[in-house]
Coordinates of C-alpha atoms in Angstrom, one line a residue:
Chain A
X1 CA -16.7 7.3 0.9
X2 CA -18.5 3.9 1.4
X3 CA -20.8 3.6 -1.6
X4 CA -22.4 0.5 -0.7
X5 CA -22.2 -1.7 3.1
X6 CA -22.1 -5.3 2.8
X7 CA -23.3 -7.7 5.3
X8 CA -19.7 -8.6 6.5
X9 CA -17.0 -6.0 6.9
X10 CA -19.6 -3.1 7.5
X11 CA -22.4 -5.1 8.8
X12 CA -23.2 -4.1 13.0
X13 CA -21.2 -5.8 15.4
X14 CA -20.6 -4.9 18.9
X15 CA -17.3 -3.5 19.8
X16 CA -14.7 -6.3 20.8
X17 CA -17.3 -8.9 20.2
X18 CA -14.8 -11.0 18.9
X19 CA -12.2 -10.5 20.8
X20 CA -14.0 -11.4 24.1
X21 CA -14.9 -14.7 22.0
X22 CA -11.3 -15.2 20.9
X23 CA -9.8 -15.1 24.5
X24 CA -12.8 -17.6 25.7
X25 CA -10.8 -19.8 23.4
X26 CA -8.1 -22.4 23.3
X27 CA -5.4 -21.2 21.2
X28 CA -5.8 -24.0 18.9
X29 CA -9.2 -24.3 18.7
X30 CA -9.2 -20.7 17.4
X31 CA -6.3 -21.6 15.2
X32 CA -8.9 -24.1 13.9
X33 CA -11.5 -21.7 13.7
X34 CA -9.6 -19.2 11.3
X35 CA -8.5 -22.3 9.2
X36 CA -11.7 -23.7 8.9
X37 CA -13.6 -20.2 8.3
X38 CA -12.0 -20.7 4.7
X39 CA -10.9 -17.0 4.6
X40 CA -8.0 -16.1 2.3
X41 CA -5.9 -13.0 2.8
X42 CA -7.9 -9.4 1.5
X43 CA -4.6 -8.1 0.2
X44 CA -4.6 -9.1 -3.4
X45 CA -2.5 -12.8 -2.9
X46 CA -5.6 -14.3 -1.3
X47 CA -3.1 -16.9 1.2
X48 CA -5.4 -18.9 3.3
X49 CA -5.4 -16.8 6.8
X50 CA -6.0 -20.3 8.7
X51 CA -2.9 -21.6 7.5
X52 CA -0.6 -18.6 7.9
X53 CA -1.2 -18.5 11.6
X54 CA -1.0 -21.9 12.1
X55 CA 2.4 -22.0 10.4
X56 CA 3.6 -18.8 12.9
X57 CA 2.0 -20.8 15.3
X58 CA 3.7 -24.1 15.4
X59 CA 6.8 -22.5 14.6
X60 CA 9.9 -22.8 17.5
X61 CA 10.5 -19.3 19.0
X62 CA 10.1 -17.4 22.3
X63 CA 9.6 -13.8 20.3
X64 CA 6.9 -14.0 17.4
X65 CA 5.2 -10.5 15.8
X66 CA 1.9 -9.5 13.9
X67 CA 2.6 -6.8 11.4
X68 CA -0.5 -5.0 9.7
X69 CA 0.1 -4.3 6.0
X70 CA -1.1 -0.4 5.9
X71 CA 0.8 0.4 2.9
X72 CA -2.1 0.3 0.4
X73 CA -0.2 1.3 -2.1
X74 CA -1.7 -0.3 -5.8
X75 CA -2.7 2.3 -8.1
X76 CA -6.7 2.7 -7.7
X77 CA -7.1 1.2 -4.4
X78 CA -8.5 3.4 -1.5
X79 CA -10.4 0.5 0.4
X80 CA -8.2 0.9 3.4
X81 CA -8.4 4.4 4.1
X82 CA -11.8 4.2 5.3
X83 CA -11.2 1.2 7.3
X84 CA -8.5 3.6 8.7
X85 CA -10.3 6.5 9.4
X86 CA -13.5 4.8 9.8
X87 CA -13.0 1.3 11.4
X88 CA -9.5 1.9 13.2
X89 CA -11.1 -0.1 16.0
X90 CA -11.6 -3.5 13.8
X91 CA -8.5 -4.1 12.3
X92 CA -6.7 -3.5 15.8
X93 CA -9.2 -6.0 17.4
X94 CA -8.1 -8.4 14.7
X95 CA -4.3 -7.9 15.4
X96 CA -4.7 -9.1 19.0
X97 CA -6.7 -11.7 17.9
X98 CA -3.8 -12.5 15.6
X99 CA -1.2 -12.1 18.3
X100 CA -3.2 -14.4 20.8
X101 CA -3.7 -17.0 18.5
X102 CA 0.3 -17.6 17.4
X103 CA 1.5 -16.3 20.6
X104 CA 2.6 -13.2 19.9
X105 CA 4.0 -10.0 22.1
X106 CA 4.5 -7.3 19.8
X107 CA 2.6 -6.1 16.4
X108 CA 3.1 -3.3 14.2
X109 CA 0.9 -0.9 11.6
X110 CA 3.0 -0.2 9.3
X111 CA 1.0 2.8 7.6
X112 CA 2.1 4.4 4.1
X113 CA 3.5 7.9 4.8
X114 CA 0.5 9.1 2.2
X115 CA -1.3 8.5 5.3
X116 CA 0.4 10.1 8.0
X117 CA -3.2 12.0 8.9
X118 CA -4.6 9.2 10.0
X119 CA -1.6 7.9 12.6
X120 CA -3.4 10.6 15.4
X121 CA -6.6 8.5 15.5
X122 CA -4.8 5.0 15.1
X123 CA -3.2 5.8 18.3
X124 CA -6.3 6.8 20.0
X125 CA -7.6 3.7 19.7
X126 CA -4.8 1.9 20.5
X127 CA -4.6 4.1 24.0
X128 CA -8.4 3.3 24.2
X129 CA -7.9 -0.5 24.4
X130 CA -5.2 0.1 26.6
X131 CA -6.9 2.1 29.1
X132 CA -9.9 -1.1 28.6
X133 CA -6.5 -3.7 29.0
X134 CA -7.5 -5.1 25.5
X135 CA -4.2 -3.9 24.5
X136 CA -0.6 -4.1 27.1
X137 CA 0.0 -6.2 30.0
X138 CA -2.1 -9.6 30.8
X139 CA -4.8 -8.8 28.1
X140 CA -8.5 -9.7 29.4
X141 CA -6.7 -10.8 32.8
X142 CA -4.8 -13.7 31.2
X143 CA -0.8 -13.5 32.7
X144 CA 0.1 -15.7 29.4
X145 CA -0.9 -13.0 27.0
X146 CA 1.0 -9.5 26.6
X147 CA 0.7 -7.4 23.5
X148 CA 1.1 -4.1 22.1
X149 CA 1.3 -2.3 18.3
X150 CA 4.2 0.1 17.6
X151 CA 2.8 2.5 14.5
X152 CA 5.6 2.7 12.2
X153 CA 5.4 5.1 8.7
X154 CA 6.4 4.0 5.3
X155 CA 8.1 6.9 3.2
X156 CA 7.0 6.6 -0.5
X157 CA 7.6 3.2 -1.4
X158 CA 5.2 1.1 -3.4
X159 CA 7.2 -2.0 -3.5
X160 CA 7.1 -2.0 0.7
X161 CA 3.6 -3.3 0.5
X162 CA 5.5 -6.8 -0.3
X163 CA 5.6 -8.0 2.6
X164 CA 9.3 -9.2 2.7
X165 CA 9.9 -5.7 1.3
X166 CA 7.4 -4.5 4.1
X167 CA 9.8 -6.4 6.9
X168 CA 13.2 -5.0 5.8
X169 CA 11.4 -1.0 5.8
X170 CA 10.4 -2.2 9.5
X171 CA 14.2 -3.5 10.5
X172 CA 15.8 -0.1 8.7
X173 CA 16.8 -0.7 5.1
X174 CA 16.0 -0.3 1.6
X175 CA 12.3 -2.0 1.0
X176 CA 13.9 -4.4 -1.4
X177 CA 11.9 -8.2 -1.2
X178 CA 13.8 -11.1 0.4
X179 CA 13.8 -14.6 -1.2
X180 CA 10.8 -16.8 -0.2
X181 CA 11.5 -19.7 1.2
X182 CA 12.2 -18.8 4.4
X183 CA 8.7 -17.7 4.7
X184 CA 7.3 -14.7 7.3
X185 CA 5.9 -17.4 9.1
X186 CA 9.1 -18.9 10.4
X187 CA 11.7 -16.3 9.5
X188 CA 9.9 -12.8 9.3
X189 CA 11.1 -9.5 11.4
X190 CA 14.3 -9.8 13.0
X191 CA 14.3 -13.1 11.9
X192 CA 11.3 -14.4 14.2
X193 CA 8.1 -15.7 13.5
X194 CA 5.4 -13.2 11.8
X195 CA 2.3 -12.9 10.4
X196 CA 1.7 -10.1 7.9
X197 CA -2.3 -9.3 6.9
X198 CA -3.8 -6.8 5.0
X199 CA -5.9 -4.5 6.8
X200 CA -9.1 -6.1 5.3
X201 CA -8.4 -9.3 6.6
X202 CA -7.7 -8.1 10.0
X203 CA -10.7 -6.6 9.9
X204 CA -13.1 -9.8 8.8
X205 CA -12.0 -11.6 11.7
X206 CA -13.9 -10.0 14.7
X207 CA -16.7 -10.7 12.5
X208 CA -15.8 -14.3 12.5
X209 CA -15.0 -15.0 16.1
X210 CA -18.5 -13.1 17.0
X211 CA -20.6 -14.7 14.3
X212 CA -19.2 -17.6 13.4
X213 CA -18.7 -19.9 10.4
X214 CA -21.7 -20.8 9.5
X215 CA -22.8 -17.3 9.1
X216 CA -19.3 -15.9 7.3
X217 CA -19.6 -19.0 4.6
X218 CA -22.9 -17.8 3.7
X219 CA -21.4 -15.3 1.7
X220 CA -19.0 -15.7 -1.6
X221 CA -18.3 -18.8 -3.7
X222 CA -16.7 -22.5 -2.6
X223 CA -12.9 -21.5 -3.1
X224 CA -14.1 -17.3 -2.1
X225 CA -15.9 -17.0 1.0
X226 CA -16.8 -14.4 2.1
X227 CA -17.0 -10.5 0.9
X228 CA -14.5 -8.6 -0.5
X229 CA -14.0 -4.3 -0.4
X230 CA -13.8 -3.1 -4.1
X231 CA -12.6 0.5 -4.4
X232 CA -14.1 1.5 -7.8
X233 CA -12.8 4.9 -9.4
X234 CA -12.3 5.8 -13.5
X235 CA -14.8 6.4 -15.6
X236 CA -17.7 5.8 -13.8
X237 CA -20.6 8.3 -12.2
X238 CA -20.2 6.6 -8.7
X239 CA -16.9 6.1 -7.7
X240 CA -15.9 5.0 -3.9
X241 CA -16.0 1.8 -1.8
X242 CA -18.0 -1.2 -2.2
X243 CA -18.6 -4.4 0.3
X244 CA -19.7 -7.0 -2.4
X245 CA -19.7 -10.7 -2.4
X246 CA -17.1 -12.7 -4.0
X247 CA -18.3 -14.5 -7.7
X248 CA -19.8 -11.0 -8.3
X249 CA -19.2 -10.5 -11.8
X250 CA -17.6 -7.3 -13.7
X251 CA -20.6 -6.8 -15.4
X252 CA -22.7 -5.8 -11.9
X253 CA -20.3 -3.9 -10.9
X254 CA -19.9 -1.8 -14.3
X255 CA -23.8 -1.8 -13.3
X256 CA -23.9 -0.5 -9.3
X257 CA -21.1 2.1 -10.2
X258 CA -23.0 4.0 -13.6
X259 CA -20.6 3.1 -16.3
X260 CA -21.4 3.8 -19.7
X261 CA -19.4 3.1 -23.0
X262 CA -16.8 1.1 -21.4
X263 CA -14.1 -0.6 -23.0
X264 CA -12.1 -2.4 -20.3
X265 CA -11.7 -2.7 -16.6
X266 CA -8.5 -2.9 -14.8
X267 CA -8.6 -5.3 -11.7
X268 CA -6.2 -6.0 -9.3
X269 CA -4.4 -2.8 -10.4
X270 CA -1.3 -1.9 -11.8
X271 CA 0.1 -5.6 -11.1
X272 CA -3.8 -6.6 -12.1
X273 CA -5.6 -8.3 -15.2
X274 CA -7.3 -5.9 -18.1
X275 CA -10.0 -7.2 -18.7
X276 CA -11.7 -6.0 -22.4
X277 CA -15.6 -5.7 -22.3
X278 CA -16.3 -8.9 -23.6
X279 CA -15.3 -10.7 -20.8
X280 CA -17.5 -8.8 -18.6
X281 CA -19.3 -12.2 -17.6
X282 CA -16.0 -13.0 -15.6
X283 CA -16.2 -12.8 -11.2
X284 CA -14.1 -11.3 -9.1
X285 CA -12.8 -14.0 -7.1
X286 CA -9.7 -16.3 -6.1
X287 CA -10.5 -18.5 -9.0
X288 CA -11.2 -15.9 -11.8
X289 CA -10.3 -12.8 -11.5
X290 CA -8.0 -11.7 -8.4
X291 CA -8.2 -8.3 -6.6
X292 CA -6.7 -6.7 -3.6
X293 CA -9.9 -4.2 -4.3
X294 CA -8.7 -1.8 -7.3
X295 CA -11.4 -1.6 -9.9
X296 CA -10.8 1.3 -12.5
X297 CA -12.8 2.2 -15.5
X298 CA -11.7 2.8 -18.9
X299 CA -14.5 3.9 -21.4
X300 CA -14.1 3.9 -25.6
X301 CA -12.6 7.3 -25.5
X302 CA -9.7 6.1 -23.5
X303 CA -6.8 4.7 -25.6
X304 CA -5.4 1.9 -23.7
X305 CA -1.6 2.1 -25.0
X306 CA -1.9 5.0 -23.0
X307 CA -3.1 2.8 -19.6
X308 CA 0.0 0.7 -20.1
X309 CA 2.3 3.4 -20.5
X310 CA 1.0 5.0 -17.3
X311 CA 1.1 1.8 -15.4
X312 CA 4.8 0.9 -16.8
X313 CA 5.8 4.7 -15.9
X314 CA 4.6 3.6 -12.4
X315 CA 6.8 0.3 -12.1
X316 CA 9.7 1.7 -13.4
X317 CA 9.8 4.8 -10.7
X318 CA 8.9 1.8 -7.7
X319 CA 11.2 -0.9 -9.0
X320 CA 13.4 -1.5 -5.8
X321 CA 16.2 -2.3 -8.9
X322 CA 17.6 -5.1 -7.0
X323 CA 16.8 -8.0 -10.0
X324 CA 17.9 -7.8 -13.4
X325 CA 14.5 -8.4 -15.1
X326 CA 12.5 -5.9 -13.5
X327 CA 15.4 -3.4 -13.4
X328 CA 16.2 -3.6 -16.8
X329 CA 13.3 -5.4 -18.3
X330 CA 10.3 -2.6 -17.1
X331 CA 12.1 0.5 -19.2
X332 CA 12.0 -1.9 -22.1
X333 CA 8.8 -2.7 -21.8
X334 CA 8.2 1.4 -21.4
X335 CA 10.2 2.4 -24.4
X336 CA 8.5 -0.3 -26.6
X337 CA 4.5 0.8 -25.6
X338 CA 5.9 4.3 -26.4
X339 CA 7.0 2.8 -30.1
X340 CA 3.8 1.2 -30.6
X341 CA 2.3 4.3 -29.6
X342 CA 4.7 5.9 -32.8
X343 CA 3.7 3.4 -34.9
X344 CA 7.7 2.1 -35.2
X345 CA 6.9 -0.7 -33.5
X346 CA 8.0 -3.7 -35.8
X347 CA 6.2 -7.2 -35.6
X348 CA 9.6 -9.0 -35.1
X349 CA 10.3 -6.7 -32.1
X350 CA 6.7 -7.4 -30.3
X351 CA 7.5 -10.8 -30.5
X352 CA 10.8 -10.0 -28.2
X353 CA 8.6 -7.9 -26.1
X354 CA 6.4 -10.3 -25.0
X355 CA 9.2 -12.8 -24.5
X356 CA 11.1 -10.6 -22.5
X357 CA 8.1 -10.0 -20.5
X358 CA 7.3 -13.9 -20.3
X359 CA 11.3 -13.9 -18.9
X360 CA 10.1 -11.2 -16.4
X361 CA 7.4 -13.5 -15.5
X362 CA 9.6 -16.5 -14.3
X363 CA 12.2 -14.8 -12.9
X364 CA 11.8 -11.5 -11.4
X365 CA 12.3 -11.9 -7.2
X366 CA 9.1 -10.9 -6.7
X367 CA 5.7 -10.0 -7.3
X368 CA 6.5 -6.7 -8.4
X369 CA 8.5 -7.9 -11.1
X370 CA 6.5 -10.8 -11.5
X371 CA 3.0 -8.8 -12.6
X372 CA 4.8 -5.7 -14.3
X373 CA 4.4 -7.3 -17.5
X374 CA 0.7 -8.6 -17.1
X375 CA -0.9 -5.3 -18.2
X376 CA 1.2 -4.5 -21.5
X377 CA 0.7 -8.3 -22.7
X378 CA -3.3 -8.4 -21.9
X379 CA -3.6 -4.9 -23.6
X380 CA -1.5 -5.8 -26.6
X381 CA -3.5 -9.1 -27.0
X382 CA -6.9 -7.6 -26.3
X383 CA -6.3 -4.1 -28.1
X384 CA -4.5 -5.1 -31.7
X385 CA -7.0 -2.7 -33.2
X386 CA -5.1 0.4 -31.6
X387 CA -1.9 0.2 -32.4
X388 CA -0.4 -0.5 -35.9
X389 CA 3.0 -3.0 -36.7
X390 CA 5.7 -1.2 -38.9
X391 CA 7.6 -4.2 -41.4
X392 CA 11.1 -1.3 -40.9
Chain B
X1 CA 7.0 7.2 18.8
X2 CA 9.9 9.4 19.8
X3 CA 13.4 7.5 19.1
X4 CA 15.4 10.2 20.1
X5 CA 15.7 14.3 20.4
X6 CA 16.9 17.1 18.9
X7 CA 19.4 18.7 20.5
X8 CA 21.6 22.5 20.4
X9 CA 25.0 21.5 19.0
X10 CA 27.5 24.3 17.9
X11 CA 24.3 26.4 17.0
X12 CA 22.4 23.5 15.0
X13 CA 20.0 20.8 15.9
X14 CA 21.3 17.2 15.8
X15 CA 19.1 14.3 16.3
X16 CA 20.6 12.3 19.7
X17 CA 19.3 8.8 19.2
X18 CA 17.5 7.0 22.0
X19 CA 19.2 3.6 21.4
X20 CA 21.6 2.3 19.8
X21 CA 19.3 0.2 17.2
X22 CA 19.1 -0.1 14.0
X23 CA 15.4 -0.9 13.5
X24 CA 14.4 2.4 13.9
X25 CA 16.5 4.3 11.2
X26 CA 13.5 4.9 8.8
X27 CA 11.2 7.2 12.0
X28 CA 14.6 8.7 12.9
X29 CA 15.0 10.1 9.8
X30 CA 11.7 11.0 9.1
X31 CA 12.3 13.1 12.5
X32 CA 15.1 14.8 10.9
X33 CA 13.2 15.3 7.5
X34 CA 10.9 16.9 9.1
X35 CA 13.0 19.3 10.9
X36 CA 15.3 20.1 8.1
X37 CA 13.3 20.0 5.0
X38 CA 16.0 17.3 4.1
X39 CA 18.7 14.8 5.5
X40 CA 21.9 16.6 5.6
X41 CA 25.0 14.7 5.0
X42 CA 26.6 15.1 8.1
X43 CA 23.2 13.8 10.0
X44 CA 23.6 10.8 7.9
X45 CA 26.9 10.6 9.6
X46 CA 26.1 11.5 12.9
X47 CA 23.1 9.0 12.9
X48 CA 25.5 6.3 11.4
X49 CA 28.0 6.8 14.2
X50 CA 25.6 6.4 16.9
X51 CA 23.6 3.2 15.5
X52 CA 27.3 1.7 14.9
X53 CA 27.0 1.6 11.1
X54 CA 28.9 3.3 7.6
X55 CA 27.5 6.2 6.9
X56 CA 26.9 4.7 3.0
X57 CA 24.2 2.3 4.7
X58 CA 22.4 5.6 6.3
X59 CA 22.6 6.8 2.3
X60 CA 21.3 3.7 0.5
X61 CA 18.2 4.2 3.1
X62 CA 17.7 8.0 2.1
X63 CA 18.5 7.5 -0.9
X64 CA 15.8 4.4 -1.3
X65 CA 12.2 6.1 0.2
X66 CA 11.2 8.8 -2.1
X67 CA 9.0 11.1 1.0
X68 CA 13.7 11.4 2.5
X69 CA 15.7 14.0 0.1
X70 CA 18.9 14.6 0.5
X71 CA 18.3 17.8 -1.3
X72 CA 16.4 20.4 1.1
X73 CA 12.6 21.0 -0.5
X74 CA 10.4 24.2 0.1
X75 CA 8.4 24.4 3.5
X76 CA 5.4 22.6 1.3
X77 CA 5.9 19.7 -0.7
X78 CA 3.0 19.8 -3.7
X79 CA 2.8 16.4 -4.8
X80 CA 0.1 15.6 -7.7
X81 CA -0.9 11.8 -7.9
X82 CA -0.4 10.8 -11.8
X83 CA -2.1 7.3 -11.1
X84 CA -4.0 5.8 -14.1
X85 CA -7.3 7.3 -12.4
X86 CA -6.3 10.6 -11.7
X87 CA -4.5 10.7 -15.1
X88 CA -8.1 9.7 -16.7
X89 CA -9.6 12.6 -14.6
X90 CA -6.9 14.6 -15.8
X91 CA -4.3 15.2 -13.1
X92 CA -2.1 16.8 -16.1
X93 CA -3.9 19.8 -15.9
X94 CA -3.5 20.1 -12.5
X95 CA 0.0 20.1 -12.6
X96 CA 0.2 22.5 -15.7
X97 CA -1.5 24.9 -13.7
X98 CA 0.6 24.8 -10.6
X99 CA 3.6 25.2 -12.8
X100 CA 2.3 28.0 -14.4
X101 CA 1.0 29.6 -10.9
X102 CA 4.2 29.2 -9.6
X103 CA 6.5 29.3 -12.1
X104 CA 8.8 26.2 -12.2
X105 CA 8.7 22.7 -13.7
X106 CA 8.1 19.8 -11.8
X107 CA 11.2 18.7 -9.8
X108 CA 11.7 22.5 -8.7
X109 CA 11.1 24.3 -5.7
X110 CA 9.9 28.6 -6.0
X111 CA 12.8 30.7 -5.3
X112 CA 11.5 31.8 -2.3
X113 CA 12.0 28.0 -1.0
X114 CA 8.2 27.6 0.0
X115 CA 6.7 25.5 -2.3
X116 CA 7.9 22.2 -4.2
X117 CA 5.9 20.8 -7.0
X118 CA 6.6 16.7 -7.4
X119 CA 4.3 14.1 -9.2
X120 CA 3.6 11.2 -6.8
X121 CA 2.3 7.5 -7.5
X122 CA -1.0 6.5 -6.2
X123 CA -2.3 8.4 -2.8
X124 CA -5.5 6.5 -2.4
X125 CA -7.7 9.3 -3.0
X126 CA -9.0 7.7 -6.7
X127 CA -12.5 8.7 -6.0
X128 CA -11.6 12.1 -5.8
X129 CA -9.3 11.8 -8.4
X130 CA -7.4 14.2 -9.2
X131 CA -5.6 14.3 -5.8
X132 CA -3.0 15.8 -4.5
X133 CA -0.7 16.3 -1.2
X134 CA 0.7 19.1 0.5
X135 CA 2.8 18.0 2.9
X136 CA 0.5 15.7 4.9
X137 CA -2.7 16.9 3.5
X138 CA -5.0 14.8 0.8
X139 CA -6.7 17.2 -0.9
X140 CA -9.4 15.9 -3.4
X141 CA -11.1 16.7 -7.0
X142 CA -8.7 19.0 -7.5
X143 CA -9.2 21.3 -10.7
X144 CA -6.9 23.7 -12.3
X145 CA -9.7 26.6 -11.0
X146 CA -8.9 26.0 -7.2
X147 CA -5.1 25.9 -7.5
X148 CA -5.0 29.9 -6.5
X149 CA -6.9 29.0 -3.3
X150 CA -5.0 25.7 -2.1
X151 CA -2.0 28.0 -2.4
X152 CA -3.5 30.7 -0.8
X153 CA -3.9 28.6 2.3
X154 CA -0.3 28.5 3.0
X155 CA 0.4 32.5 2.9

């Protein structure tokens, strides 16, 4: 349910307002547009939007793709089912948007089997704007431009929301993330030029095109224009979805969603930052505190050994196993929480811990890896009081 | 999307590919997951054959994507969501009671092959945590009190 609208994503706009603009447009100029709008990717990695489709652009191929990242897949995030089920019509707007801007003839949803439900009223729209000719053959009567979206269903893979991982699922093998460079942008499916957004941002860019700059960099900070979808769940007495602006700080949101007696906040999810109380002055932004929209609430009854265990649980079952340090690193990790948890934890072997997750930092082959450690370091740093060292 | 049909081969379906095209492997064996209940061995072959690959890439595919078995599961798939917010909410309950309703442990399917009872990652349904699936459906705020009717649905 959307708790609270915000004056972008849910604010009025009329349907294919932005579109209509878009195809008014010089492909470069709206290249220009997007760059200069200053918006960064909704998906948790915040990329600057304006430069991805520039790069897919200017790259050298006949055959170029937009794929739509539906794989929302990060524990506590729910902000793309409702644009799903309730916006189906904005984020496909801004996929032809996408695809006219780099040039490109064929686009795909790829949609997390979770939400198989849903695919029935994707493809109504999509028949919709075909029967309009938004969608097909010689879109808004231009013979240059041609494109149409494929649905395509994940089938229980966290790790596919990568979006290297995401492209391999899409050309029929194991989700397991490629090495970056080559980039999407130049070398993405099949080898071609792609762009891969989040639903979100697909979905801020009608607004854009029909609004304009001015009016989207009203909103949000200098480096985080804009607003962002926060799906807020845990211990709170309002959870759902909330359209909020970007340099809003955890403390206003422990505020809108009724949370009493909380200890800490986990942002970003899974792959997020913990964030204790104290820090409850910090913003959600690009340049504090990053999210792909999970928020989840953890009050003073909840013990937060617990939280890490649950979120290392999670890593080690979606681990595509293909690099040594999140392979063998995450069950380490796992097996030591569940020490500290026992109390046989020694001080000596903590110190390994954290430098094996330091190791799993650096070198894990991708973000999955990469961010598996975050939550057991910021918990054992912030949370020294709930767990006692052994000296055996 | 159709990539292909099923069609009557010495008494059993078998999935005829449309194309010869390896793209589509992960929808063609969702077809046959569906149909099945699982992805028997000698579809893995049969699919391999016509795409032109080893069987043993048709397997590292199955064996990768966690909604493909190669082990055939009841008619309804029960999967409880143990994400950190349907933990909190207490999605461990929920799953004690459906063992105990149905008697067997998580991993198992009932005797009479029509349920199986799995725990599942995040299924974006946290703010009606705890969540569950069957099959295709979310179900929401799920207590142990209900699990007798969301059973009963599927008699």
């Amino acid at each position: 349910m959307v708790k609270r609208t915000g004056p972008v994503i849910f604010s009025e706009i009329e349907p294919f307002a932005g579109l209509k603009s878009a195809l008014e447009m010089d492909r470069s100029d709206l290249l220009s547009m997007v760059r200069d709008s200053k918006l960064k990717g909704r998906g948790g990695a915040g990329f600057p939007t304006g430069v991805k489709w520039n790069l897919a652009a200017t790259a050298q191929a006949d055959v170029k793709y937009v794929v739509c990242n539906a794989d929302e897949g990060e524990p506590g995030t729910f902000k793309d089912r409702i644009l799903l089920t309730e916006y189906p019509q904005l984020f496909v707007e801004g996929m032809v948007i996408g695809a006219y801007a780099i040039n490109a003839q064929k686009g795909f949803i790829y949609l997390r089997g979770e939400y198989e439900l849903f695919v029935k009223d994707v493809e109504k729209v999509l028949d919709d704007m075909r029967a309009q000719k938004l969608l097909g053959e010689n879109i808004g009567s231009k013979s240059d431009f041609s494109f149409d979206i494929e649905i395509r269903l994940g089938s229980g893979a966290y790790v596919c929301g990568e979006e290297t991982a995401l492209i391999e699922s899409l050309e029929g093998y194991r989700g397991e993330p490629r090495n970056r460079p080559p980039f999407p942008v130049n070398t993405g499916y099949v080898g071609h030029p792609t762009i891969v957004n989040n639903v979100e941002t697909f979905c801020v860019i009608p607004h854009i095109l029909a609004k304009g700059i001015e009016w989207f960099q009203q909103f949000g900070t200098e480096e985080s224009v804009g607003t962002k979808l926060l799906s807020i769940s845990g211990d709170c007495k309002n959870p759902g979805v909330y359209e909020v602006p970007f340099g809003i700080t955890v403390k206003e949101i422990l505020e809108m969603v009724g949370a009493d007696d909380v200890k800490a906040v986990q942002i970003g999810g899974a792959s997020g930052s913990c964030i204790p109380v104290s820090e409850s002055h910090r913003k959600i932004a690009f340049e504090d505190i990053p999210t792909g929209g999970s928020v989840i609430v953890m009050n003073a009854s909840r013990s937060m050994l617990d939280v890490a265990e649950n979120f290392l649980k999670f890593f080690e079952e979606e681990s595509c196993g293909q690099c040594t340090p999140c392979r063998e690193g995450v069950p380490v990790l796992l097996d030591g929480v569940r020490r500290l948890k026992r109390g046989t934890c020694t001080s000596a072997y903590l110190k390994d811990l954290l430098s094996a997750s330091e190791t799993m930092q650096l070198a894990s082959k991708c973000g999955l890896g990469q961010s598996s450690p975050n939550a057991f370091v910021s918990i054992v740093k912030n949370f020294e009081n709930e767990y006692t060292l052994t000296t055996q | 999307m159709r990539y292909g049909t099923f069609v009557e081969k010495d008494g059993e379906k078998v999935f005829q590919c449309d194309e010869k095209n390896r793209e589509v492997l992960l929808p063609i064996l969702q077809e046959i997951q569906k149909e099945h209940g699982y992805i028997p061995d000698k579809d893995m072959q049969h699919v391999a054959d016509q795409l032109g690959i080893h069987p043993v890439e048709v397997y590292a595919v199955v064996t990768f994507y966690s909604f493909l078995t190669e082990k055939k599961k009841g008619t309804y798939c029960i999967r409880v969501s143990n994400c950190l917010p349907n933990q909190l909410a207490g999605s461990a309950e929920v799953v004690t009671a459906f063992e105990k309703m149905l008697k067997i442990k998580v991993g198992e399917t009932t005797d009479d092959r029509k349920f199986t009872l799995e725990m599942t990652g995040c299924i974006g349904m946290c703010d009606q945590a705890p969540a569950i699936m069957v099959n295709e459906k979310l179900i929401g705020n799920v207590t142990p009190g209900m699990i007798n009717e969301i059973l009963g649905a599927y008699n």
